[in-house]
Amino acid sequence: MSDQILWFAARGAGVVALLLFTATTVLGILTTTRWGTAGWPRFLTAELHRNLSLLSLAFLAVHIVTAIADPFTSLGIAAAIVPFASSYRPVWVAIGVVALDLLLALIVTSLLRPRIGQGLWRAVHWTAYAAWPLALAHGLGAGTDAFSTWLLAVQAGCILAVALAIGWRLWAGGSNRERLPDVVAAGRRPGATPYVRRDR
Amino acid sequence: MAARILAGPPLDAGPESLRDHLARLGPRPNARAAIKELEASGLLGRGGAGFPAGTKWRTVAARGGGDARVLANGAEGEPLSAKDRALMTLRPHLVLDGALLAASAVGAAEVVLYVGAEHRHARSALSRAIGERAATRGGLPVPVTIVDAPTAYVAGEETAAVHFVNDRDARPTAVPPRPFEAGVDGRPTLVQNVETLACAALVARRGAAWYRERGSGTTPGTTLITVTGGSSPGVREIDLGTTVADVAGMAGARLAETSAVLLGGYFGGWAPAADAWEIALDPAALRERGRTLGAGVIAFLPAGQCGVRATARIIAYMAAQSAAQCGPCVFGLRAIGDTLERIAVGTGRSGDLARLDRWGRQLPGRGACRHPDGAAGHLASALDAFGEEFRLHAATGRCSAGAAGRAA
Amino acid sequence: MIPRRRLHVDRIRCDGYGMCAELLPELIDLDDWGYPILRADVVPREFEGLARKAVEVCPVLALRLTAEPRRTPTPIARPAPASRSGS
């Protein structure tokens, strides 16, 4: 009976962690679009992104601990740290381990950003675009109910959410930084007015 | 007025040789008392900011620890200025003297001559001068290198100069640290205009009292200016405190034929001719009136030329010369430039003048360097000096100068 | 020790996110293009917490709290109004 509880807990925590990780990713992308309203200021997006990332890590911890404790999977602690150390579905668990490592790097560098500087932080943060799909893949391959309908629906929803966020980001644009030289250069043509009003 | 900086062979005789330079002025003096003499002289920087040279040298000397750097700024990116290239071409050894004196006084391990790439005569004169020195028995006390500055307005800004020497990128950097804290090779660096260095070389030989003999206003000394718009434009040396009227006389500009005077170049400001004529070109007096001598540019706008058009062209240039690093400068100058262009050609919209005023007031202090500040100051002075013209252009699309009253 | 209570914007890093102005509307305005205008650079005590939050949340770390005063603007701008005689 307790085996079942551990198994449910591991699956459940894993799914919740994936949902939170997806929401974190979506909010991170949203931050770069500079979207905001009077009722939902931009700093709220940034803060929520930060808080949900920590929450996803908490659920991830539960997922890992219960998965290891579950005698059915015969996973040792090593399996959670070293890729391919598990004998249970080694490839899929390894993918999860890599996703975990990347997530830890993302969170630690973010917490230490003032110390390590913007450049290093940015370089590491780009790996989020690798971490999230790896987490998704791990969910598809490592779980025993990976292809049940409801789980497939959840994962499809996650993919859709991130795809929409990326689409919006590409369409709405983000940083002004790349545009600055173009705006300056465009000024050499008389009559052109490419300056853009940013909505508050 | 007897020349001091430009004293020596006739100005059409080309670069002064080392032999003539030494015969005229004697050997380069010992640097031991140089900083004190400089402070006593009250010599101000000639690059536009007008900061006391002695204070700068003392600060770098204190921080340098014997491993400072000297960057002689001969970029001269201000389009209306020609004095630095004239000085470097005609009196390269005086400039070198100043740079080497500075190196000795602040404890520098290296001198970099940052010369605008387009100033070819200046570059070759300096290059030859370095060769002449290196061939002497003592040789050069420290390595002296020439670095070709890009032809861009902001390339002469002190952090941009340092940035280019370090990383081949002539864009200003955020401060702190300022060059006197960390500059070339990360070392405390004295960035000084070439004219200031030349003056320092004279002060070190003749003393602070000699330097202070000239100058009729609060600020002592002589300075180089570039005059445009009269019948005989060019680079001249004047006593500080000389009036604009006297300069006009030298340059062949007459009050009746002049509508406005630009003091200080693109980074300076306009004044209506009648107001400008009696202004004494003394940095202290100018500052009190909210004006500047800048890099010594005096431009006379002939009556019949449109001040609005001139302003629009200058601001368009400054907008196009933005280093494109800071949003307020890029977007602010674009918006101001576009609006000025519309007003100049007669298609101004209602509210344009109010927008210009608002955007201009928002610019100062909001970029990494002073480029937006300079543009804002120029704009404010133009809106003031050509106020009626701007209103006429904006309201009716007409110009009182120019062909048949059409704005263009 | 000089307290670090002055806001400083690194104008090159700043990319117009505007979160600082959302958190400190009493001290920071935004211009027409979303870039901050510091109305005052000294942070009053009651805003210190929010200022620290703003520094932390800026996505590009452009905002800093420092002890140094703002660079004094160059004494160039705003000449005294010209006389209107004739013009």
XYZ file of C-alpha atoms in Angstrom:
695
model
C 0.000 0.000 0.000
C 2.760 2.422 0.912
C 4.397 1.514 -2.392
C 1.389 2.854 -4.180
C 1.538 6.087 -2.213
C 5.154 6.642 -3.131
C 4.411 5.862 -6.748
C 1.457 8.254 -6.830
C 3.497 10.911 -5.074
C 6.371 10.551 -7.494
C 4.095 10.791 -10.525
C 1.995 13.564 -9.071
C 4.915 15.674 -7.942
C 6.543 15.131 -11.306
C 3.509 16.370 -13.212
C 3.091 19.381 -10.939
C 6.795 20.155 -11.262
C 6.452 20.019 -15.048
C 3.434 22.341 -14.992
C 5.232 24.794 -12.745
C 8.362 24.581 -14.867
C 6.252 25.303 -17.950
C 4.587 28.267 -16.276
C 8.015 29.529 -15.224
C 9.260 29.283 -18.791
C 6.205 31.050 -20.172
C 6.556 33.868 -17.634
C 10.258 34.191 -18.401
C 9.498 34.616 -22.091
C 6.690 37.022 -21.244
C 9.107 39.198 -19.258
C 11.152 39.853 -22.368
C 8.114 41.056 -24.310
C 7.723 43.914 -21.830
C 4.022 43.190 -21.661
C 2.209 44.771 -18.764
C -1.003 46.566 -17.828
C -2.055 48.850 -15.023
C -3.452 45.836 -13.221
C -0.574 43.455 -14.011
C 2.709 45.395 -13.848
C 5.821 44.036 -15.526
C 7.642 43.437 -12.292
C 4.851 41.054 -11.312
C 5.679 38.837 -14.290
C 9.323 38.837 -13.251
C 8.560 38.118 -9.610
C 6.095 35.348 -10.412
C 8.656 33.792 -12.749
C 11.146 33.751 -9.903
C 8.748 32.380 -7.298
C 7.320 29.657 -9.513
C 10.827 28.504 -10.400
C 11.545 27.961 -6.729
C 8.208 26.224 -6.237
C 8.907 23.922 -9.170
C 12.218 23.043 -7.560
C 10.391 22.131 -4.354
C 8.034 19.789 -6.191
C 10.954 18.421 -8.119
C 12.617 17.559 -4.812
C 9.525 15.661 -3.700
C 9.417 13.897 -7.065
C 13.046 12.810 -6.795
C 12.891 11.744 -3.146
C 9.735 9.681 -3.558
C 11.016 8.146 -6.782
C 14.196 7.027 -5.063
C 12.313 5.805 -1.980
C 9.937 3.777 -4.117
C 11.272 0.184 -4.065
C 9.641 -0.556 -7.384
C 12.005 1.651 -9.342
C 15.229 0.467 -7.657
C 16.710 3.921 -8.147
C 19.526 4.893 -5.850
C 20.593 8.373 -4.964
C 23.313 8.084 -7.548
C 20.684 7.825 -10.245
C 19.390 11.273 -9.372
C 22.806 12.806 -9.689
C 24.667 10.879 -12.324
C 23.094 10.352 -15.732
C 22.778 6.749 -16.789
C 23.454 5.509 -13.255
C 19.975 4.030 -13.007
C 19.087 0.636 -14.278
C 15.425 1.616 -14.604
C 14.850 3.228 -18.024
C 18.368 4.654 -17.976
C 18.030 7.008 -20.954
C 14.831 8.679 -19.812
C 16.001 9.049 -16.240
C 19.284 10.460 -17.491
C 17.368 13.081 -19.461
C 15.627 14.019 -16.244
C 18.917 14.271 -14.414
C 20.324 16.630 -17.027
C 17.164 18.731 -16.802
C 17.595 18.822 -13.040
C 21.217 19.916 -13.287
C 20.349 22.684 -15.717
C 17.507 23.851 -13.483
C 19.836 23.977 -10.494
C 22.342 25.991 -12.502
C 19.580 28.358 -13.627
C 18.352 28.932 -10.099
C 21.735 29.222 -8.420
C 23.059 31.676 -11.013
C 19.875 33.712 -10.721
C 20.121 33.919 -6.949
C 23.762 34.970 -7.269
C 23.281 37.272 -10.270
C 24.572 40.457 -8.589
C 27.786 38.610 -7.757
C 28.440 36.785 -11.004
C 27.335 39.604 -13.332
C 24.856 39.834 -16.155
C 27.012 38.196 -18.830
C 27.516 34.833 -17.141
C 23.945 34.834 -15.878
C 22.572 35.344 -19.392
C 24.733 32.612 -20.880
C 23.454 30.100 -18.325
C 19.869 31.308 -18.602
C 19.754 30.500 -22.302
C 20.055 26.820 -21.347
C 16.493 27.077 -20.053
C 15.466 26.487 -23.663
C 17.203 23.108 -23.364
C 16.133 22.312 -19.811
C 12.412 22.610 -20.382
C 12.156 20.270 -23.403
C 14.380 17.777 -21.581
C 11.985 17.836 -18.632
C 9.085 17.294 -20.984
C 10.856 14.392 -22.692
C 11.667 12.854 -19.340
C 7.976 13.004 -18.456
C 7.080 11.229 -21.687
C 9.651 8.449 -21.384
C 10.343 7.815 -17.734
C 6.840 7.572 -16.307
C 4.942 4.339 -16.226
C 1.738 6.033 -17.407
C 3.479 8.154 -19.945
C 1.006 7.547 -22.689
C -2.197 7.789 -20.731
C -4.626 10.266 -22.251
C -4.708 12.769 -19.478
C -0.931 12.987 -19.218
C -0.628 13.407 -22.966
C -3.184 16.198 -22.790
C -1.226 17.915 -20.006
C 1.975 17.715 -21.972
C 0.316 18.938 -25.148
C -0.967 21.878 -23.156
C 2.525 22.642 -21.879
C 3.950 22.525 -25.376
C 1.185 24.768 -26.654
C 1.723 27.300 -23.883
C 5.425 27.621 -24.529
C 4.942 27.670 -28.293
C 2.422 30.489 -27.992
C 4.750 32.413 -25.683
C 7.630 32.072 -28.119
C 5.385 33.065 -30.989
C 4.251 36.182 -29.155
C 7.817 37.065 -28.266
C 8.930 36.792 -31.892
C 5.986 38.834 -33.101
C 5.956 41.525 -30.414
C 9.710 41.933 -30.321
C 11.564 42.538 -27.138
C 14.811 44.284 -26.572
C 15.388 47.700 -28.072
C 19.080 47.105 -27.992
C 19.458 45.586 -31.466
C 17.238 48.272 -32.953
C 19.177 51.236 -31.598
C 21.791 51.363 -34.395
C 19.019 51.021 -36.992
C 17.097 53.917 -35.506
C 20.231 56.036 -35.603
C 21.016 55.011 -39.172
C 17.449 55.598 -40.341
C 17.760 59.183 -39.200
C 20.059 59.834 -42.114
C 17.071 59.719 -44.438
C 15.024 62.913 -44.306
C 11.410 62.592 -43.335
C 11.580 59.110 -41.813
C 10.017 58.781 -38.377
C 10.660 55.256 -37.161
C 10.613 56.084 -33.502
C 8.188 53.912 -31.626
C 6.073 54.800 -28.639
C 6.329 52.136 -26.000
C 3.082 51.635 -24.174
C 3.310 51.913 -20.432
C 48.310 89.695 -30.548
C 51.692 87.995 -30.426
C 51.328 84.270 -30.822
C 52.518 81.983 -28.072
C 51.202 78.514 -28.923
C 51.614 79.150 -32.629
C 54.810 81.204 -32.263
C 57.691 80.184 -34.445
C 58.027 79.699 -38.202
C 55.325 81.109 -40.522
C 52.086 79.129 -40.491
C 52.456 78.141 -44.129
C 55.915 76.667 -43.563
C 54.689 73.216 -42.539
C 55.745 71.208 -39.486
C 58.471 72.712 -37.303
C 61.521 70.471 -37.134
C 63.096 69.275 -33.910
C 66.165 71.432 -34.529
C 64.132 74.610 -34.974
C 61.945 73.711 -32.008
C 64.937 73.249 -29.706
C 66.635 76.372 -31.065
C 63.513 78.399 -30.367
C 62.449 76.990 -27.010
C 65.380 75.090 -25.585
C 65.279 71.563 -24.200
C 62.253 70.082 -22.537
C 62.244 71.100 -18.905
C 62.437 68.813 -15.930
C 59.018 67.666 -14.822
C 59.603 67.932 -11.114
C 57.780 71.202 -10.558
C 55.509 70.854 -13.564
C 52.296 70.032 -11.723
C 52.703 72.886 -9.283
C 53.430 75.365 -12.098
C 50.423 74.060 -13.967
C 48.134 74.525 -10.980
C 49.472 78.016 -10.391
C 48.941 78.946 -14.012
C 45.241 78.129 -13.946
C 45.486 76.406 -17.326
C 42.124 74.914 -18.301
C 41.592 71.984 -20.628
C 41.146 72.943 -24.256
C 39.091 69.937 -25.338
C 35.742 71.452 -24.449
C 35.137 70.623 -20.793
C 37.528 73.280 -19.467
C 38.691 71.284 -16.461
C 41.820 72.599 -14.650
C 44.799 70.770 -16.105
C 46.922 70.901 -12.953
C 44.235 69.152 -10.932
C 43.933 66.415 -13.545
C 47.672 65.796 -13.617
C 47.867 65.704 -9.832
C 45.025 63.203 -9.595
C 46.551 60.819 -12.122
C 50.001 61.180 -10.550
C 48.590 60.249 -7.153
C 46.782 57.158 -8.476
C 49.272 56.055 -11.089
C 51.836 54.402 -8.894
C 54.420 54.943 -11.585
C 52.436 52.927 -14.107
C 49.990 55.480 -15.475
C 49.257 56.267 -19.123
C 48.976 59.482 -21.102
C 46.464 59.744 -23.943
C 46.933 62.893 -26.022
C 43.530 63.558 -27.549
C 43.848 64.837 -31.105
C 40.708 63.177 -32.433
C 38.992 66.520 -33.130
C 35.617 65.053 -34.037
C 33.828 68.432 -33.866
C 33.195 69.192 -37.552
C 33.671 72.947 -37.216
C 36.981 72.698 -35.362
C 40.369 72.638 -37.051
C 42.682 73.948 -34.351
C 43.944 70.612 -33.082
C 44.959 69.341 -36.481
C 46.607 72.674 -37.268
C 48.561 72.520 -34.027
C 49.630 68.918 -34.541
C 50.675 69.649 -38.121
C 52.588 72.881 -37.463
C 54.003 72.381 -33.974
C 54.232 68.606 -33.490
C 57.218 68.926 -31.174
C 55.364 71.253 -28.839
C 52.578 68.675 -28.582
C 55.121 65.890 -28.044
C 56.863 68.001 -25.416
C 53.619 68.381 -23.536
C 52.793 64.677 -23.769
C 56.255 63.576 -22.624
C 56.247 66.186 -19.862
C 52.900 64.852 -18.695
C 54.217 61.291 -18.819
C 57.127 62.277 -16.639
C 55.026 64.311 -14.221
C 52.295 61.711 -13.659
C 54.599 58.717 -13.827
C 53.353 57.178 -17.047
C 54.856 54.153 -18.740
C 53.471 54.968 -22.164
C 52.118 57.796 -24.294
C 49.379 57.280 -26.856
C 48.705 59.981 -29.450
C 45.051 59.551 -30.439
C 44.823 61.323 -33.793
C 41.776 61.507 -36.059
C 42.360 59.131 -38.986
C 41.322 61.819 -41.471
C 43.942 64.304 -40.214
C 46.653 62.900 -42.444
C 49.015 65.872 -42.334
C 48.834 65.977 -38.563
C 49.527 62.287 -38.352
C 52.532 62.380 -40.620
C 53.938 65.454 -38.862
C 53.655 63.712 -35.497
C 55.043 60.492 -36.888
C 58.066 62.287 -38.265
C 58.510 64.175 -35.018
C 58.515 60.934 -33.041
C 61.149 59.621 -35.417
C 63.286 62.736 -34.939
C 63.122 62.348 -31.173
C 63.837 58.654 -31.213
C 66.960 59.341 -33.267
C 68.415 61.734 -30.688
C 70.997 60.558 -28.171
C 68.514 60.204 -25.322
C 65.851 58.669 -27.502
C 62.305 58.618 -26.225
C 61.931 58.265 -22.449
C 58.747 56.205 -22.859
C 57.167 54.483 -25.872
C 55.035 56.851 -27.937
C 52.452 55.323 -30.264
C 50.009 56.925 -32.683
C 46.518 55.449 -32.722
C 44.194 56.444 -35.573
C 40.903 57.658 -34.110
C 37.759 56.824 -36.092
C 36.055 59.710 -37.862
C 33.068 60.007 -35.577
C 31.826 62.775 -33.354
C 31.827 60.783 -30.121
C 35.182 59.111 -30.816
C 36.889 62.064 -29.099
C 34.994 61.618 -25.851
C 37.477 60.575 -23.181
C 36.007 57.152 -22.334
C 35.487 56.469 -26.049
C 39.141 57.270 -26.714
C 40.266 54.917 -23.975
C 37.812 52.250 -25.143
C 39.181 52.433 -28.681
C 42.805 52.226 -27.588
C 41.950 49.202 -25.436
C 39.401 47.349 -27.570
C 39.156 49.047 -30.980
C 35.629 50.199 -30.078
C 35.222 53.989 -30.068
C 31.988 54.075 -28.107
C 31.784 55.775 -24.710
C 31.623 53.514 -21.690
C 29.581 53.860 -18.531
C 31.302 55.640 -15.658
C 32.555 54.828 -13.089
C 35.376 54.075 -13.614
C 36.593 57.281 -15.233
C 39.875 57.237 -17.165
C 41.823 58.784 -14.287
C 40.783 55.755 -12.234
C 41.129 53.042 -14.891
C 41.822 53.786 -18.544
C 44.331 52.459 -21.059
C 45.327 48.922 -20.049
C 43.159 49.444 -16.988
C 45.701 51.917 -15.604
C 45.016 55.487 -14.383
C 45.144 57.535 -17.568
C 45.561 61.234 -18.215
C 43.359 62.076 -21.181
C 44.262 65.591 -22.320
C 43.594 67.596 -25.429
C 46.697 68.230 -27.580
C 46.366 72.009 -27.266
C 46.306 71.744 -23.485
C 49.457 69.631 -23.601
C 51.143 72.194 -25.855
C 50.226 74.974 -23.411
C 51.524 72.882 -20.523
C 54.838 72.509 -22.341
C 55.097 76.316 -22.528
C 54.063 76.810 -18.901
C 56.708 74.366 -17.733
C 59.417 76.368 -19.540
C 58.306 79.919 -18.872
C 56.415 79.563 -15.618
C 52.917 80.253 -14.383
C 53.503 84.011 -14.102
C 54.444 84.232 -17.769
C 51.321 82.328 -18.726
C 49.127 84.624 -16.682
C 50.488 87.783 -18.333
C 48.045 87.370 -21.191
C 44.275 87.291 -21.088
C 42.015 90.231 -20.386
C 39.282 88.543 -18.401
C 39.104 86.404 -15.304
C 40.760 83.466 -17.019
C 44.393 84.023 -18.034
C 46.197 82.824 -21.130
C 45.775 82.498 -24.853
C 43.826 79.903 -26.760
C 43.330 78.582 -30.275
C 40.008 79.113 -32.007
C 38.534 78.083 -35.320
C 36.440 80.757 -37.015
C 34.025 80.107 -39.856
C 31.555 82.263 -41.689
C 33.572 85.400 -42.302
C 35.615 86.402 -45.328
C 38.818 85.054 -43.825
C 38.000 82.014 -41.754
C 40.559 79.740 -40.142
C 42.497 78.890 -37.012
C 43.764 81.758 -34.898
C 45.306 82.323 -31.508
C 43.587 84.866 -29.277
C 43.903 86.138 -25.741
C 41.177 84.759 -23.519
C 38.728 87.577 -22.905
C 38.806 88.837 -26.493
C 35.348 89.880 -27.584
C 33.399 88.246 -30.365
C 33.484 91.625 -32.102
C 37.286 91.526 -32.238
C 37.235 87.970 -33.520
C 34.735 89.043 -36.148
C 37.132 91.765 -37.175
C 39.943 89.243 -37.593
C 37.739 86.924 -39.597
C 36.102 89.525 -41.774
C 32.573 89.150 -40.420
C 30.395 92.249 -39.998
C 27.558 92.683 -37.537
C 25.214 94.041 -40.176
C 25.729 90.921 -42.283
C 25.453 88.400 -39.455
C 22.256 87.042 -37.997
C 23.621 84.841 -35.241
C 26.842 83.476 -33.755
C 27.517 79.879 -32.746
C 29.809 79.730 -29.731
C 31.469 76.456 -28.873
C 30.574 74.472 -31.940
C 27.892 71.805 -32.184
C 28.318 71.235 -28.476
C 27.827 74.942 -27.754
C 25.013 77.332 -28.492
C 23.603 80.090 -30.647
C 23.294 83.736 -29.738
C 21.692 86.501 -31.803
C 24.462 88.572 -33.402
C 23.590 91.760 -31.537
C 23.800 89.969 -28.171
C 26.872 87.981 -29.111
C 29.024 90.828 -30.373
C 30.065 92.158 -26.972
C 30.537 88.751 -25.339
C 34.067 88.277 -23.997
C 35.489 84.852 -24.789
C 36.478 84.124 -21.212
C 35.392 80.701 -19.908
C 34.388 82.048 -16.504
C 32.322 84.897 -17.956
C 30.761 82.574 -20.523
C 29.737 80.070 -17.894
C 27.947 82.787 -15.966
C 25.896 83.510 -19.046
C 25.121 79.825 -19.520
C 27.469 79.593 -22.508
C 30.721 77.857 -23.326
C 33.761 78.328 -25.519
C 33.843 74.553 -25.955
C 36.626 73.550 -28.311
C 37.055 77.125 -29.449
C 34.684 77.166 -32.395
C 33.151 80.498 -33.415
C 30.797 80.376 -36.386
C 29.114 83.443 -37.891
C 25.782 82.725 -39.525
C 25.323 85.152 -42.433
C 22.096 87.120 -42.511
C 19.859 85.531 -45.119
C 20.712 82.006 -43.988
C 17.999 80.314 -42.027
C 18.858 79.602 -38.405
C 16.113 76.993 -38.173
C 17.587 75.130 -41.132
C 21.091 75.349 -39.673
C 19.876 74.005 -36.350
C 17.960 71.196 -38.016
C 21.042 70.142 -39.942
C 23.276 70.217 -36.893
C 20.870 68.248 -34.706
C 20.326 65.732 -37.511
C 24.076 65.266 -37.611
C 24.297 64.826 -33.849
C 21.444 62.329 -33.916
C 23.173 60.343 -36.634
C 26.402 60.432 -34.652
C 24.886 58.862 -31.552
C 26.856 55.829 -30.430
C 23.505 53.999 -30.350
C 23.985 52.652 -26.846
C 21.408 54.516 -24.793
C 17.696 54.691 -25.520
C 17.080 58.300 -24.402
C 19.797 59.564 -26.760
C 18.836 57.418 -29.735
C 15.081 57.955 -29.557
C 15.191 61.442 -28.122
C 17.566 62.849 -30.726
C 15.696 61.063 -33.533
C 12.402 62.539 -32.463
C 13.906 65.994 -32.032
C 15.751 65.753 -35.328
C 12.680 64.620 -37.270
C 10.552 67.356 -35.731
C 13.153 70.015 -36.510
C 13.333 68.796 -40.085
C 9.574 69.128 -40.474
C 9.602 72.612 -39.004
C 12.537 73.622 -41.176
C 10.832 72.597 -44.423
C 7.569 74.128 -43.341
C 5.482 71.064 -42.492
C 5.469 71.497 -38.741
C 2.484 70.212 -36.756
C 0.776 71.889 -33.857
C 2.473 71.128 -30.594
C 5.860 70.566 -32.253
C 7.574 73.413 -30.431
C 6.183 72.226 -27.106
C 7.367 68.695 -27.867
C 10.828 69.943 -28.768
C 11.038 71.790 -25.497
C 9.855 68.788 -23.475
C 12.115 66.259 -25.174
C 15.049 68.637 -24.939
C 14.553 69.107 -21.208
C 14.433 65.357 -20.676
C 17.768 64.678 -22.369
C 20.528 65.980 -20.077
C 22.191 63.385 -17.885
C 20.300 60.437 -19.394
C 23.009 58.989 -21.579
C 26.280 57.333 -20.726
C 28.165 60.323 -22.113
C 27.439 64.029 -22.628
C 26.395 63.769 -26.245
C 22.667 64.182 -25.497
C 23.481 66.990 -23.059
C 25.337 68.857 -25.791
C 22.532 68.403 -28.271
C 19.963 69.531 -25.711
C 21.988 72.633 -24.911
C 22.381 73.435 -28.596
C 18.647 73.006 -29.149
C 17.718 75.181 -26.181
C 19.987 77.970 -27.364
C 18.580 77.738 -30.886
C 14.966 77.843 -29.692
C 15.933 80.939 -27.771
C 18.082 82.724 -30.364
C 15.818 81.906 -33.315
C 12.589 81.948 -31.315
C 10.650 84.155 -33.739
C 11.905 82.173 -36.719
C 10.789 78.907 -35.163
C 7.335 80.281 -34.451
C 7.048 81.616 -37.984
C 8.114 78.309 -39.503
C 5.876 76.232 -37.258
C 2.795 78.418 -37.580
C 2.918 79.473 -41.216
C 5.450 77.209 -42.904
C 7.316 80.294 -44.050
C 10.856 81.490 -43.530
C 11.905 85.101 -43.290
C 15.355 84.263 -44.612
C 15.936 82.226 -47.728
C 14.293 82.312 -51.148
C 11.085 84.288 -51.419
C 10.016 83.549 -47.878
C 9.569 79.821 -48.464
C 10.767 77.537 -45.710
C 13.171 74.919 -47.051
C 30.295 54.595 6.129
C 28.401 56.536 3.516
C 25.002 54.904 3.125
C 24.218 53.659 -0.369
C 21.039 55.579 -0.957
C 21.378 57.124 -4.379
C 19.816 55.576 -7.435
C 22.083 55.204 -10.435
C 21.032 53.958 -13.864
C 23.620 52.372 -16.133
C 22.340 54.012 -19.296
C 24.071 51.551 -21.601
C 22.612 48.473 -19.904
C 19.151 49.985 -19.471
C 16.775 48.539 -22.052
C 13.568 50.308 -21.108
C 11.825 47.516 -19.185
C 10.355 50.085 -16.826
C 9.991 47.895 -13.748
C 11.893 50.459 -11.680
C 9.267 53.092 -12.490
C 6.468 50.675 -11.594
C 7.960 50.069 -8.153
C 9.065 53.658 -7.455
C 6.619 55.951 -9.271
C 7.371 58.733 -6.781
C 11.016 58.764 -7.822
C 11.105 57.488 -11.387
C 9.124 58.514 -14.474
C 9.262 56.984 -17.931
C 9.832 58.992 -21.100
C 7.926 58.519 -24.370
C 10.015 55.465 -25.184
C 9.894 53.728 -21.837
C 13.266 54.820 -20.470
C 13.577 56.028 -16.860
C 13.823 59.649 -15.819
C 15.146 59.950 -12.272
C 13.131 62.714 -10.686
C 15.330 62.544 -7.616
C 18.325 60.332 -7.099
C 18.391 60.295 -3.296
C 16.084 57.610 -1.938
C 14.060 58.688 1.117
C 14.121 56.192 3.957
C 10.575 54.986 3.485
C 11.352 53.893 -0.076
C 14.556 52.056 0.687
C 12.950 48.618 0.639
C 11.245 49.244 -2.684
C 14.472 50.654 -4.100
C 16.319 47.487 -3.158
C 13.559 45.440 -4.757
C 13.791 47.527 -7.927
C 17.545 46.965 -8.100
C 17.005 43.228 -7.686
C 14.191 42.878 -10.204
C 15.728 44.846 -13.086
C 16.171 42.196 -15.780
C 19.438 43.706 -16.975
C 20.894 44.893 -13.649
C 20.940 48.497 -14.863
C 19.807 49.993 -11.569
C 22.191 50.409 -8.657
C 22.162 51.927 -5.225
C 25.324 53.855 -4.656
C 26.789 56.393 -2.296
C 28.122 58.602 -5.069
C 26.204 61.659 -6.172
C 24.976 61.992 -9.728
C 27.395 63.603 -12.170
C 26.678 67.303 -12.262
C 25.257 68.253 -15.640
C 27.667 70.103 -17.919
C 27.202 73.873 -17.395
C 26.342 74.376 -21.052
C 22.613 74.485 -21.483
C 20.042 77.232 -20.963
C 21.647 80.562 -21.843
C 19.890 83.577 -20.353
C 16.972 84.537 -22.621
C 18.135 86.704 -25.511
C 16.944 90.263 -25.776
C 14.059 90.511 -28.167
C 15.231 93.735 -29.812
C 14.411 93.520 -33.453
C 14.254 89.747 -33.749
